[in-house]
Coordinates of C-alpha atoms and ligand atoms in Angstrom, one line a residue:
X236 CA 0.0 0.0 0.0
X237 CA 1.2 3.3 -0.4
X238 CA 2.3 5.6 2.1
X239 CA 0.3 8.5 1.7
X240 CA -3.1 8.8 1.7
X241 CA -4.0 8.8 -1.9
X242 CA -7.3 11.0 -1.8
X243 CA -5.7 13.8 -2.6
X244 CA -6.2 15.5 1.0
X245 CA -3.4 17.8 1.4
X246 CA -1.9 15.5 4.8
X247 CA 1.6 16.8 4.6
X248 CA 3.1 15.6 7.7
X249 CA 1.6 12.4 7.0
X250 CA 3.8 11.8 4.1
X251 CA 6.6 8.9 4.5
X252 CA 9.1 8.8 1.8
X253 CA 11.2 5.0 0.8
X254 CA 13.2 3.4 -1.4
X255 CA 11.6 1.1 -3.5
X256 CA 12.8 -2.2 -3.8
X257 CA 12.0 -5.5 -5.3
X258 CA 8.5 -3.6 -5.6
X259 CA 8.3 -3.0 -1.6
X260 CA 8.8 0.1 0.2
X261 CA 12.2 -0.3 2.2
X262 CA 12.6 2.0 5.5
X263 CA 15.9 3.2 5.5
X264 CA 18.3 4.3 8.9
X265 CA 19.9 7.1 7.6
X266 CA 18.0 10.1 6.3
X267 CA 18.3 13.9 5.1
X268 CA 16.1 16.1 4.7
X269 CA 15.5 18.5 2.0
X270 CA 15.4 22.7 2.4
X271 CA 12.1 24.5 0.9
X272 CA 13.7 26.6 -1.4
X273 CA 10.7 29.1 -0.6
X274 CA 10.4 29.2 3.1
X275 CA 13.9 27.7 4.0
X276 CA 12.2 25.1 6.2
X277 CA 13.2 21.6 6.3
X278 CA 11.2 19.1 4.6
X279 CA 10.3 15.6 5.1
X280 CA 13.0 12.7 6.0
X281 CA 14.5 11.6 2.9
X282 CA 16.0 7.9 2.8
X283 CA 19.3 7.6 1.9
X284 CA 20.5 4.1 0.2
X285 CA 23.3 1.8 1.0
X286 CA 25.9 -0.6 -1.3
X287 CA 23.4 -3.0 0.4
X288 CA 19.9 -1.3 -1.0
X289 CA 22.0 -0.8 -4.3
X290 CA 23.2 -5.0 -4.9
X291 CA 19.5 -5.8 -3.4
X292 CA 17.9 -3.7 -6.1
X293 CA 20.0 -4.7 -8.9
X294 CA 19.3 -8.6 -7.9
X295 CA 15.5 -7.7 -8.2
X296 CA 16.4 -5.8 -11.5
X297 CA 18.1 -9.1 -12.9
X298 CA 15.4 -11.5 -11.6
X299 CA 12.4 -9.3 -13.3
X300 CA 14.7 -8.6 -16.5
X301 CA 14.5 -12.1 -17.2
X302 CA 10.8 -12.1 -17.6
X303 CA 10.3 -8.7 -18.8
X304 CA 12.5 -8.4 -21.6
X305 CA 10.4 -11.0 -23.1
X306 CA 7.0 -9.3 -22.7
X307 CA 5.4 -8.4 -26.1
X308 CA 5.2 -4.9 -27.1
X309 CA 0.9 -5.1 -25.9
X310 CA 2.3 -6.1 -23.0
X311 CA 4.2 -2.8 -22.5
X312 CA 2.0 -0.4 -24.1
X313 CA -0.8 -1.5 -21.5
X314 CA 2.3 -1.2 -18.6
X315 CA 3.1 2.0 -19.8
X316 CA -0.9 3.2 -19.7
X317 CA -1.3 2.1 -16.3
X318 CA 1.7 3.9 -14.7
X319 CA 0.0 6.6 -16.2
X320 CA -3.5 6.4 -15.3
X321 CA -1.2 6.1 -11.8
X322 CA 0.6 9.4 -12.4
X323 CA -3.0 11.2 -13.0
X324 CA -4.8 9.9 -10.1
X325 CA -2.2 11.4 -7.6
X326 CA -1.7 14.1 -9.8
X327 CA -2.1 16.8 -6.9
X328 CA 0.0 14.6 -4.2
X329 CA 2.9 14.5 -6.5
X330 CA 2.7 18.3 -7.7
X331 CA 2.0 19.0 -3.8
X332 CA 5.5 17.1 -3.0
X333 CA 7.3 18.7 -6.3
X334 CA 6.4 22.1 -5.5
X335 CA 7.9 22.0 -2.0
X336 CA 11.2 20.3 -3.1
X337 CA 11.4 22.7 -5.9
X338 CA 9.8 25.7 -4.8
X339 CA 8.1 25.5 -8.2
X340 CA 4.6 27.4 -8.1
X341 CA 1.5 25.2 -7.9
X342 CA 0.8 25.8 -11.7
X343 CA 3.7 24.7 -12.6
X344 CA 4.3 21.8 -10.8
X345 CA 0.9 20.2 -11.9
X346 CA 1.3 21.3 -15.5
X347 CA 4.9 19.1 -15.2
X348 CA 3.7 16.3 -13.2
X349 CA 0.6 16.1 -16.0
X350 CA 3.2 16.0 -18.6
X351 CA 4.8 13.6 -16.9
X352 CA 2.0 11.2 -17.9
X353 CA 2.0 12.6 -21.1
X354 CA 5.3 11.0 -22.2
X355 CA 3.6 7.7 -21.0
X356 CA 0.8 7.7 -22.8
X357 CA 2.8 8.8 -26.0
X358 CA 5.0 5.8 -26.0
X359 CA 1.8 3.5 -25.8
X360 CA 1.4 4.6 -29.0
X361 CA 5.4 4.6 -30.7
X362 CA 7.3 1.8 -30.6
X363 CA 10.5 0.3 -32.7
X364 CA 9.6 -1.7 -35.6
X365 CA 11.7 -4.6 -37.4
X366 CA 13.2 -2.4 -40.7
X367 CA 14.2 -4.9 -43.7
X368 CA 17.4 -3.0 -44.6
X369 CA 18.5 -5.0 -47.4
X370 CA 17.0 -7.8 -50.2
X371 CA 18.5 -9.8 -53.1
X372 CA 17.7 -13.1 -54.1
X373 CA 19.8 -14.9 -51.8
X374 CA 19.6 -12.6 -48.1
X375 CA 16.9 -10.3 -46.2
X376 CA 18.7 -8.4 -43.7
X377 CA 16.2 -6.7 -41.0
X378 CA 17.1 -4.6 -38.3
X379 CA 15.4 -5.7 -34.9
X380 CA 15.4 -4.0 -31.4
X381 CA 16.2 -5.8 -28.0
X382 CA 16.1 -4.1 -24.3
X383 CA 19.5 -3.7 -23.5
X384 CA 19.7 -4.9 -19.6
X385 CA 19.1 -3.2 -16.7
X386 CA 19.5 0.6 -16.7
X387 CA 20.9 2.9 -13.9
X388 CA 19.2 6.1 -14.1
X389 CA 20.3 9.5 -12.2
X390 CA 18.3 12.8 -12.9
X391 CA 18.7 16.7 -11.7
X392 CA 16.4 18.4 -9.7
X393 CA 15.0 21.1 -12.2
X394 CA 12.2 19.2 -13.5
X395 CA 12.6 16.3 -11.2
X396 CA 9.5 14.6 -12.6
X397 CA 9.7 15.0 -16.5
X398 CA 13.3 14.6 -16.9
X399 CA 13.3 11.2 -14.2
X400 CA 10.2 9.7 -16.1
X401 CA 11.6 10.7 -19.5
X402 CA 14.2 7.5 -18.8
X403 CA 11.5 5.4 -16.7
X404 CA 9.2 5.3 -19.7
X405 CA 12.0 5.2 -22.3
X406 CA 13.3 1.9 -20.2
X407 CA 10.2 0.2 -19.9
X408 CA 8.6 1.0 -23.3
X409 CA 11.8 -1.3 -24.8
X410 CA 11.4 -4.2 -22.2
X411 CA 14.8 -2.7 -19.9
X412 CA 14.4 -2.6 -16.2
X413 CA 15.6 1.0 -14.4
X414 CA 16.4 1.7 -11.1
X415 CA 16.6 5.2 -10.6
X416 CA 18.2 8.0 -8.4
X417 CA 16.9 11.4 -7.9
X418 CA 18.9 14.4 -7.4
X419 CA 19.2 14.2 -3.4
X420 CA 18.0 17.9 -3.8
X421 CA 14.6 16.9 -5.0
X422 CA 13.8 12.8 -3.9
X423 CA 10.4 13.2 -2.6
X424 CA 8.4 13.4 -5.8
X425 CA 10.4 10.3 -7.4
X426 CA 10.1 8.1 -4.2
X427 CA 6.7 8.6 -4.3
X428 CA 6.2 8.4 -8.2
X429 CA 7.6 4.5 -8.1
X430 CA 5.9 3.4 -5.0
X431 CA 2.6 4.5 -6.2
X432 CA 3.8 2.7 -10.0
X433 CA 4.1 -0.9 -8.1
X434 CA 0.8 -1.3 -8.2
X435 CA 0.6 -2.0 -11.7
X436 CA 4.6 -3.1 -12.3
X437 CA 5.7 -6.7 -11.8
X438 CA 8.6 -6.1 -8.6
X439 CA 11.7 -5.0 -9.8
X440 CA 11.1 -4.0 -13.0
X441 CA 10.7 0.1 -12.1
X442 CA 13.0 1.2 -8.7
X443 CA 14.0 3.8 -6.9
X444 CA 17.0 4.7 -4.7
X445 CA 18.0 7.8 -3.2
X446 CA 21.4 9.3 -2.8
X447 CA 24.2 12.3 -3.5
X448 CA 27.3 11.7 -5.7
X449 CA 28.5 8.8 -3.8
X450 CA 25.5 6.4 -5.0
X451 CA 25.4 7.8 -8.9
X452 CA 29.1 6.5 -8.7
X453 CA 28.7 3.1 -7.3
X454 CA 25.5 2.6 -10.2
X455 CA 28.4 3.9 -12.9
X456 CA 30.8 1.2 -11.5
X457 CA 27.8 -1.3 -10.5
X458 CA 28.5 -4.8 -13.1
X459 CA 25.0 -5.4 -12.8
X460 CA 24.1 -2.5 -14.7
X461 CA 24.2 -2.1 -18.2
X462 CA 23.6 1.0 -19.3
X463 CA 23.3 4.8 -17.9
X464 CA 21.3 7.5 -18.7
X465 CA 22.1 10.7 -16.8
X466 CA 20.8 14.2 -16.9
X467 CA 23.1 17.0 -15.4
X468 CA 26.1 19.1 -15.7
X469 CA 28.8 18.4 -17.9
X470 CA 31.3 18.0 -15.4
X471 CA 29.6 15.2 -13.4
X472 CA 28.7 13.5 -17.3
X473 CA 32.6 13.9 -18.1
X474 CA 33.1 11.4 -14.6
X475 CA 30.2 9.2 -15.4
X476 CA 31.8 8.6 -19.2
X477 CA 34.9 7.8 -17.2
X478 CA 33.6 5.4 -14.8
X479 CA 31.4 3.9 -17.3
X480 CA 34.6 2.2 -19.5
X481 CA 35.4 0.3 -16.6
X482 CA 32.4 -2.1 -17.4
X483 CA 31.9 -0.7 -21.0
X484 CA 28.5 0.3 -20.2
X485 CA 26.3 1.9 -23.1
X486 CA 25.9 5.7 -21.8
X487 CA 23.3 8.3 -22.5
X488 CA 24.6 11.9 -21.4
X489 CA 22.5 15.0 -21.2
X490 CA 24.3 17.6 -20.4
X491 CA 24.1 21.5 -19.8
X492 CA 23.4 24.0 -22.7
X493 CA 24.9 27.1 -23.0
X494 CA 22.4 28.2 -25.5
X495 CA 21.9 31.3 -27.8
X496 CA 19.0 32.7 -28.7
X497 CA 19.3 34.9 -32.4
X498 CA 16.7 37.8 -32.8
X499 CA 16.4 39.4 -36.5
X500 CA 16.3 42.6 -37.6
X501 CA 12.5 41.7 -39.5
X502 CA 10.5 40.7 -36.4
X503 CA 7.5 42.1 -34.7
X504 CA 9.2 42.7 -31.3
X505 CA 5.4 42.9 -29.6
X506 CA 5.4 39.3 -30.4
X507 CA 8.8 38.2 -30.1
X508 CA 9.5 39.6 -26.8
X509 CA 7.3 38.1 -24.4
X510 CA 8.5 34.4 -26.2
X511 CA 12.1 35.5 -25.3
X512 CA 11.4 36.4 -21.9
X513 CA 9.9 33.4 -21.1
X514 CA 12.7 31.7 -23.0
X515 CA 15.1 33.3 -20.6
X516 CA 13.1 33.8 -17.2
X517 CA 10.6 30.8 -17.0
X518 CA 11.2 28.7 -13.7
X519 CA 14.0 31.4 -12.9
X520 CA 16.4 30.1 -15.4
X521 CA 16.8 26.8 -14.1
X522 CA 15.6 25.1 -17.8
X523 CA 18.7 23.2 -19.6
X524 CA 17.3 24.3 -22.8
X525 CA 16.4 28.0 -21.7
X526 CA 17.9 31.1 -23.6
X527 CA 21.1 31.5 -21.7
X528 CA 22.7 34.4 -24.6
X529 CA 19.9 36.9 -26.1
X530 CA 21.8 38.0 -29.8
X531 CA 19.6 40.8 -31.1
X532 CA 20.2 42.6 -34.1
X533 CA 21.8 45.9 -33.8
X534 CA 19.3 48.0 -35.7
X535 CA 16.8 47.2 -32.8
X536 CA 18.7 46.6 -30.0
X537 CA 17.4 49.6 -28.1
X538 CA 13.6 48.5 -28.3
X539 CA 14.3 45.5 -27.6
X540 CA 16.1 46.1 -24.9
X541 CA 13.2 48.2 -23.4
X542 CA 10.6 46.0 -23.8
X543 CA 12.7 43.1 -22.3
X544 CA 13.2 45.1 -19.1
X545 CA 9.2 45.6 -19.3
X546 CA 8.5 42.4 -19.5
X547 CA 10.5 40.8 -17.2
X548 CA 8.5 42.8 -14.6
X549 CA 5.9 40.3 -15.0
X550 CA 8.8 37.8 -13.5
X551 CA 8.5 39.0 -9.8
X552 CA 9.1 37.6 -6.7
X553 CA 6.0 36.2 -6.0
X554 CA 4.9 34.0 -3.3
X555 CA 1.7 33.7 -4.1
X556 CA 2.0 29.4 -4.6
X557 CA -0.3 29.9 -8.1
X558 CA 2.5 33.0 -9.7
X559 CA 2.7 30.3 -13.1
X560 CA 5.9 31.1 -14.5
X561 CA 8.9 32.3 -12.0
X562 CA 10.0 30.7 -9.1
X563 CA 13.0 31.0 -6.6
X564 CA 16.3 29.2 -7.0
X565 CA 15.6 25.4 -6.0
X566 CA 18.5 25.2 -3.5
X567 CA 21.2 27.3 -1.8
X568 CA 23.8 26.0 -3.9
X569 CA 22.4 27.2 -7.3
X570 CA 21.4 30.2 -5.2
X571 CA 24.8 30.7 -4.0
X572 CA 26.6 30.3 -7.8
X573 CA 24.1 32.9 -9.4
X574 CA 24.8 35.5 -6.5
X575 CA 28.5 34.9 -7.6
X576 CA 27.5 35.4 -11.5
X577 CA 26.0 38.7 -10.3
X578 CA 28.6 40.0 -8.3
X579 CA 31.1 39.3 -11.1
X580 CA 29.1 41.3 -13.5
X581 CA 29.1 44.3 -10.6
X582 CA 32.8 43.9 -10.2
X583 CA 33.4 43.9 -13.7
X584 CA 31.4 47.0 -14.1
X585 CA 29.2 45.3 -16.9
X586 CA 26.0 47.4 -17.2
X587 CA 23.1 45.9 -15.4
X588 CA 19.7 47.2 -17.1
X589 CA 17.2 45.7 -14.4
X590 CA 17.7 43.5 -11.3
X591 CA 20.9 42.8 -9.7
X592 CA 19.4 42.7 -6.4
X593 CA 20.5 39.5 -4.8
X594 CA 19.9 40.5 -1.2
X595 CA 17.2 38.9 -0.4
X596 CA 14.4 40.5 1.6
X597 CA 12.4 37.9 3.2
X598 CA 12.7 34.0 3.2
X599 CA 13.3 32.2 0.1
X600 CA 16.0 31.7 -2.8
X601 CA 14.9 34.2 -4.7
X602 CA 16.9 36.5 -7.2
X603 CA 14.9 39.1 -9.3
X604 CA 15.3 39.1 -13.4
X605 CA 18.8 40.9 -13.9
X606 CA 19.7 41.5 -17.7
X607 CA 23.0 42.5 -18.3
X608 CA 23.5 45.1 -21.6
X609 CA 26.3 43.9 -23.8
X610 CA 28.9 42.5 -21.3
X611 CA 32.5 41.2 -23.3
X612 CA 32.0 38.2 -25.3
X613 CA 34.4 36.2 -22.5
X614 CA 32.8 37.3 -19.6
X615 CA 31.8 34.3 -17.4
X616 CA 28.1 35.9 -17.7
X617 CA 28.3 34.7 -21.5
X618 CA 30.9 31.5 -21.3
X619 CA 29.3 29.9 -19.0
X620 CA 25.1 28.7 -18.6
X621 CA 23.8 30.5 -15.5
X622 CA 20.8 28.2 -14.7
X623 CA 19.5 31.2 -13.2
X624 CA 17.2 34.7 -14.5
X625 CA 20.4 36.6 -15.2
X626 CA 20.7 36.8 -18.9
X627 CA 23.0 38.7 -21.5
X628 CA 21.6 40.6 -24.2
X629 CA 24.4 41.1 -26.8
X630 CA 24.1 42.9 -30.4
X631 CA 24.8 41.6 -34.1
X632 CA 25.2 43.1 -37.5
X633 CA 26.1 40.4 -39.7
X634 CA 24.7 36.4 -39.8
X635 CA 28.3 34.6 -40.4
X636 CA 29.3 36.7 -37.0
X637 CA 26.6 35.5 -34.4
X638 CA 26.7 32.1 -35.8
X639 CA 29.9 31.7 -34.8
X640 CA 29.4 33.1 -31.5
X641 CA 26.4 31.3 -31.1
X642 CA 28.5 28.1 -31.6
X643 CA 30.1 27.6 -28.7
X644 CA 31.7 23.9 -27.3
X645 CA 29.1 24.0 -24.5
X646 CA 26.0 25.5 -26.6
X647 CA 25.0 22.0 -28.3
X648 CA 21.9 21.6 -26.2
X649 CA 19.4 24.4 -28.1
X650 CA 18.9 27.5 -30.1
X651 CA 16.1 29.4 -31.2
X652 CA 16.0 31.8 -33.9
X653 CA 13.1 34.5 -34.6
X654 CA 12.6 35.7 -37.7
X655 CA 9.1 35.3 -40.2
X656 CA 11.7 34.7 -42.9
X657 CA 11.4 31.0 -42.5
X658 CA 14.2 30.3 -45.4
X659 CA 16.5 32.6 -44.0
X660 CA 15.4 30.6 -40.3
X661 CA 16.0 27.1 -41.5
X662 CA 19.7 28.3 -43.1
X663 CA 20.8 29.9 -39.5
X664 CA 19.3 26.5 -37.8
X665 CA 21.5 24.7 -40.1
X666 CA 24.5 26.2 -39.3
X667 CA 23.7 25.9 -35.5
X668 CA 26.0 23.5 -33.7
X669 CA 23.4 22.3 -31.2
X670 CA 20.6 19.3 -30.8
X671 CA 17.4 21.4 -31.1
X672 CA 16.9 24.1 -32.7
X673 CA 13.5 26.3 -32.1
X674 CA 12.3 28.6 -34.7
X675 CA 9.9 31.4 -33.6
X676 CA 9.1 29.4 -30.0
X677 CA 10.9 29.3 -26.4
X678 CA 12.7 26.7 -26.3
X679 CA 10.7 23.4 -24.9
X680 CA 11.4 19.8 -26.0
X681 CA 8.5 17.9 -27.2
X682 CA 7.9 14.5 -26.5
X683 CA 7.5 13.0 -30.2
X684 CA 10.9 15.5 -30.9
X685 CA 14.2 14.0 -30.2
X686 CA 16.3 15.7 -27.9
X687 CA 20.3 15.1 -27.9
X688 CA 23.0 16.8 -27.0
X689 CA 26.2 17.9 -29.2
X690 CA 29.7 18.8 -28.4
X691 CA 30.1 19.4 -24.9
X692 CA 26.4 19.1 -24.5
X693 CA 26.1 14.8 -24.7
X694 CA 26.2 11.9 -25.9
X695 CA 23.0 10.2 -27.3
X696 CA 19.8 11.1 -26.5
X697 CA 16.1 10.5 -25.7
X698 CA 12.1 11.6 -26.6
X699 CA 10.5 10.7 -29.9
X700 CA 10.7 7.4 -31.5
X701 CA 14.7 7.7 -32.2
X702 CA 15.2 8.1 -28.5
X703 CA 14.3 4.7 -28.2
X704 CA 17.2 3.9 -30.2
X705 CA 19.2 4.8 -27.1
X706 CA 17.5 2.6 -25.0
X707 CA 17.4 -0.2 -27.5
X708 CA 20.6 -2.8 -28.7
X709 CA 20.1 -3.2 -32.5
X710 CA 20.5 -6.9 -33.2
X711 CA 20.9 -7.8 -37.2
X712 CA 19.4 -10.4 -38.5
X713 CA 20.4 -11.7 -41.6
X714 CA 18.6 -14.3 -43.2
X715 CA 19.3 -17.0 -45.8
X716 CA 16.4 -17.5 -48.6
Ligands
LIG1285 P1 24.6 17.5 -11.4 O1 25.4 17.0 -12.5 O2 25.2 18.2 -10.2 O3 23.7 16.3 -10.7 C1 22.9 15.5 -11.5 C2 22.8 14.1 -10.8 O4 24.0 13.5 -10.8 C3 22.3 14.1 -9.4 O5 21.4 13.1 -9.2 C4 23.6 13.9 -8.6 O6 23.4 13.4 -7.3 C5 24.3 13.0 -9.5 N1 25.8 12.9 -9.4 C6 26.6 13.9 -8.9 N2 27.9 13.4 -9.0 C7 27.9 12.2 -9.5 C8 28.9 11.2 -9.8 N3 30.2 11.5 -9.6 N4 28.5 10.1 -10.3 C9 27.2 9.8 -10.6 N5 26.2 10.7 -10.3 C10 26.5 11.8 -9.8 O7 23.4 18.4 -12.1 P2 22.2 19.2 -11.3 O8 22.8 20.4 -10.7 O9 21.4 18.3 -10.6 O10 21.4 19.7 -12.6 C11 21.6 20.9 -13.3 C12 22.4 20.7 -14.6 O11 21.7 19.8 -15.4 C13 22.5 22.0 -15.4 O12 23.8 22.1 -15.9 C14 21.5 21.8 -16.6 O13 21.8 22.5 -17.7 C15 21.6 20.3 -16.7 N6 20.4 19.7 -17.3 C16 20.4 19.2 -18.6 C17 19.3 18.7 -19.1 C18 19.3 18.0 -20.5 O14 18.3 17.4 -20.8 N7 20.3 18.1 -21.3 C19 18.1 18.8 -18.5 C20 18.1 19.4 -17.2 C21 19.2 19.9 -16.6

């Protein structure tokens, strides 16, 4: 049973948080407990998995794989329908316990723990076919899809459900079982995600273990796992890559995007401007994909400039749970490193147009939108992502030039480009070194879009069919007629 009362009754305290294993909640003796990045109160006890916990889950994972792996895509599809239907029916318990690890607002935490069991009920729908690749009059050759083993899983604590049940339902869509590990800044909403799923999961196939660094690097080493699919900085992904040679593990990195955001000289600002500020403020910056460099054409730079600072009015410090867009930092750490971003800019006497004010005045991680006029090309404001709302707004004059600043080693995540000139659009996007590129929108992956990383942004990649791929081990068979 789970351990919450699942009629939606907002019974905080009563909240108990587990590893799952083997499909059974398993108490834990050590615990930590999270900070509300809003009211800088401690949260619930948050168990914290042993070696033990880790070989116990990965024996489960091996005893389900070997029935699993062999369940026919039907099979799945219904699985991946359920856990769903699972998601949806404790919609408001899990936004509750999101929005308090995150300090999302309620509006957003539901809309992500909705689309959460969106990207389930899309891959009830898409699977991998058998492709005949070649034909003569002595050989077929088709190319067939088998679940690769059991996959270790570790996630960030930005969008703690989307991004962790991106890999669950990638996993168990291709017959792989997944034991996962949630930031240790944002556990709750995971634990509780996978011990509300066993209901409808054979044990062992989906599980859940919470930890910090320590236990990402024992699953990297772990011979019982397979593969990896992590979501986080590229740091941390450069250590996983390391670790994971020692067992030759297949490896899916996505990794931090520095990305650039191109404005043209032929757009209707009154349109465009709102998009980029949501591009660049939304959830305070913390979005891997958000617009981390504004390039805007020098013959409007001005306007723009003023109706940016305008708009990011609309991005206040809010604590009204419902505010649907901005949010404070999600923990002191990433609170701590923006500060630092800011007070470079203030040392460096780069001219800050709004914001800047990082003391803050009540409880809470919060940092107002700063935008920061035309600071030097290799300032750390532009070289490196901020994951926070404190955003550069540069100036161009001719194409060639912003596309190669655009283009830099850790900017392969995402781009956007705005101008009504599609052509002219879709000959920028091609020149764009990055994964995704998003023409006339903020950036947001898509489910049915693939969404990979380039350069220093990752390796591989999941979402749509082709991120199945990822998850998948081709086999070839080639057969005699
Ligand atoms: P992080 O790299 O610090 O941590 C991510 C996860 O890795 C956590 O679960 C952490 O406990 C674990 N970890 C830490 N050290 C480890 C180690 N040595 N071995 C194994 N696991 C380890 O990242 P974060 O701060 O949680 O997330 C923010 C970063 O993630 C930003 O850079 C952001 O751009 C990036 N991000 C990328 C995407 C994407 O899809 N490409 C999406 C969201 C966030």
């Amino acid at each position: 049973m789970p351990s919450v009362e699942t009629n939606g009754s907002n019974g905080d305290s009563s909240y108990k948080f587990f590893n799952v294993i083997d499909g059974k909640p398993r108490p834990s003796k050590d615990h930590h407990q999270v900070i509300d990045p809003r009211t800088e109160e401690p949260l619930w006890d948050a168990p914290i998995a042993t070696p033990q916990d880790l070989d116990d889950a990965v024996a489960a994972a091996t005893r389900a794989f070997k029935t699993w792996k062999n369940s026919t895509t039907a099979e799945r599809q219904k699985a991946v329908h359920e856990v769903a239907e699972v998601i949806l029916k404790n919609v408001d318990i899990l936004a509750e316990v999101q929005m308090r690890e995150t300090g999302k607002s309620k509006t957003m935490s539901k809309f992500d723990v909705e689309r959460a069991a969106w990207h389930f009920e899309y891959y009830r729908n898409v699977t991998l076919e058998d492709e005949l690749q070649y034909e003569d009059d002595t050989v077929q050759i088709y190319s067939t899809h088998q679940p690769i083993g059991i996959l270790g899983a570790i996630s960030p604590w930005n969008f703690p459900m989307i991004l962790s049940v991106i890999k669950v339902v990638s996993a168990l869509a291709t017959g792989n079982c997944v034991i996962i590990k949630p930031s240790p800044f944002t556990p709750y909403s995971l634990l509780k995600f996978c011990e509300l799923a066993q209901s409808v999961l054979p044990p062992g196939v989906f599980q859940v273990l919470n930890g910090g660094a320590e236990l990402g690097e024992q699953m990297t080493l772990h011979p019982g796992i397979h593969h990896i699919s992590f979501t986080g900085t590229i740091a941390v992904g450069q250590r996983i890559l390391q670790n994971c040679t020692k067992t030759l593990k297949k490896v899916i990195l996505e990794l931090a995007g520095n990305n650039a955001c191109i404005v043209c000289e032929d757009v209707d600002l009154a349109k465009v401007v709102p998009l980029v500020a949501s591009g660049a403020l939304f959830h305070a910056g913390q979005v891997c994909v958000a617009s981390k460099r504004i390039y805007v054409h020098e013959s409007l730079y001005d306007r723009f400039l003023d109706m940016l600072v305008e708009e990011s009015k609309k991005y206040v410090v809010d604590d009204d749970e419902n505010s649907p867009a901005f949010s404070p930092l999600s923990n002191k750490v990433n609170y701590d490193r923006a500060v630092g971003i800011v007070e470079d800019c203030k040392k460096n006497g780069y001219k800050i147009v709004t914001g800047g004010d990082v003391k803050p005045t009540g409880k809470g991680y919060w940092i107002t939108p700063t935008i920061v006029s035309k600071p030097p090309e290799d300032s750390l404001i532009v070289r490196e992502e901020q994951f926070a709302p404190i955003v550069p707004v540069l100036s161009w004059t001719s194409e060639a030039d912003v596309i190669a600043r655009a283009n830099l080693d850790n900017a392969g995540l995402g781009a956007s480009v705005y101008t009504p000139d599609l052509a002219r659009a879709r000959k920028i996007a091609a020149q764009l070194e990055s994964g995704t590129v998003w023409i006339n929108q903020f950036e947001r992956p898509h489910h049915a879009g693939f969404f990979g990383g380039w350069k220093l942004s990752g390796y591989g990649g999941e979402l749509g069919k082709e991120g199945l791929l990822h998850y998948s081990q081709i086999k070839t068979l080639q057969i005699a007629k």
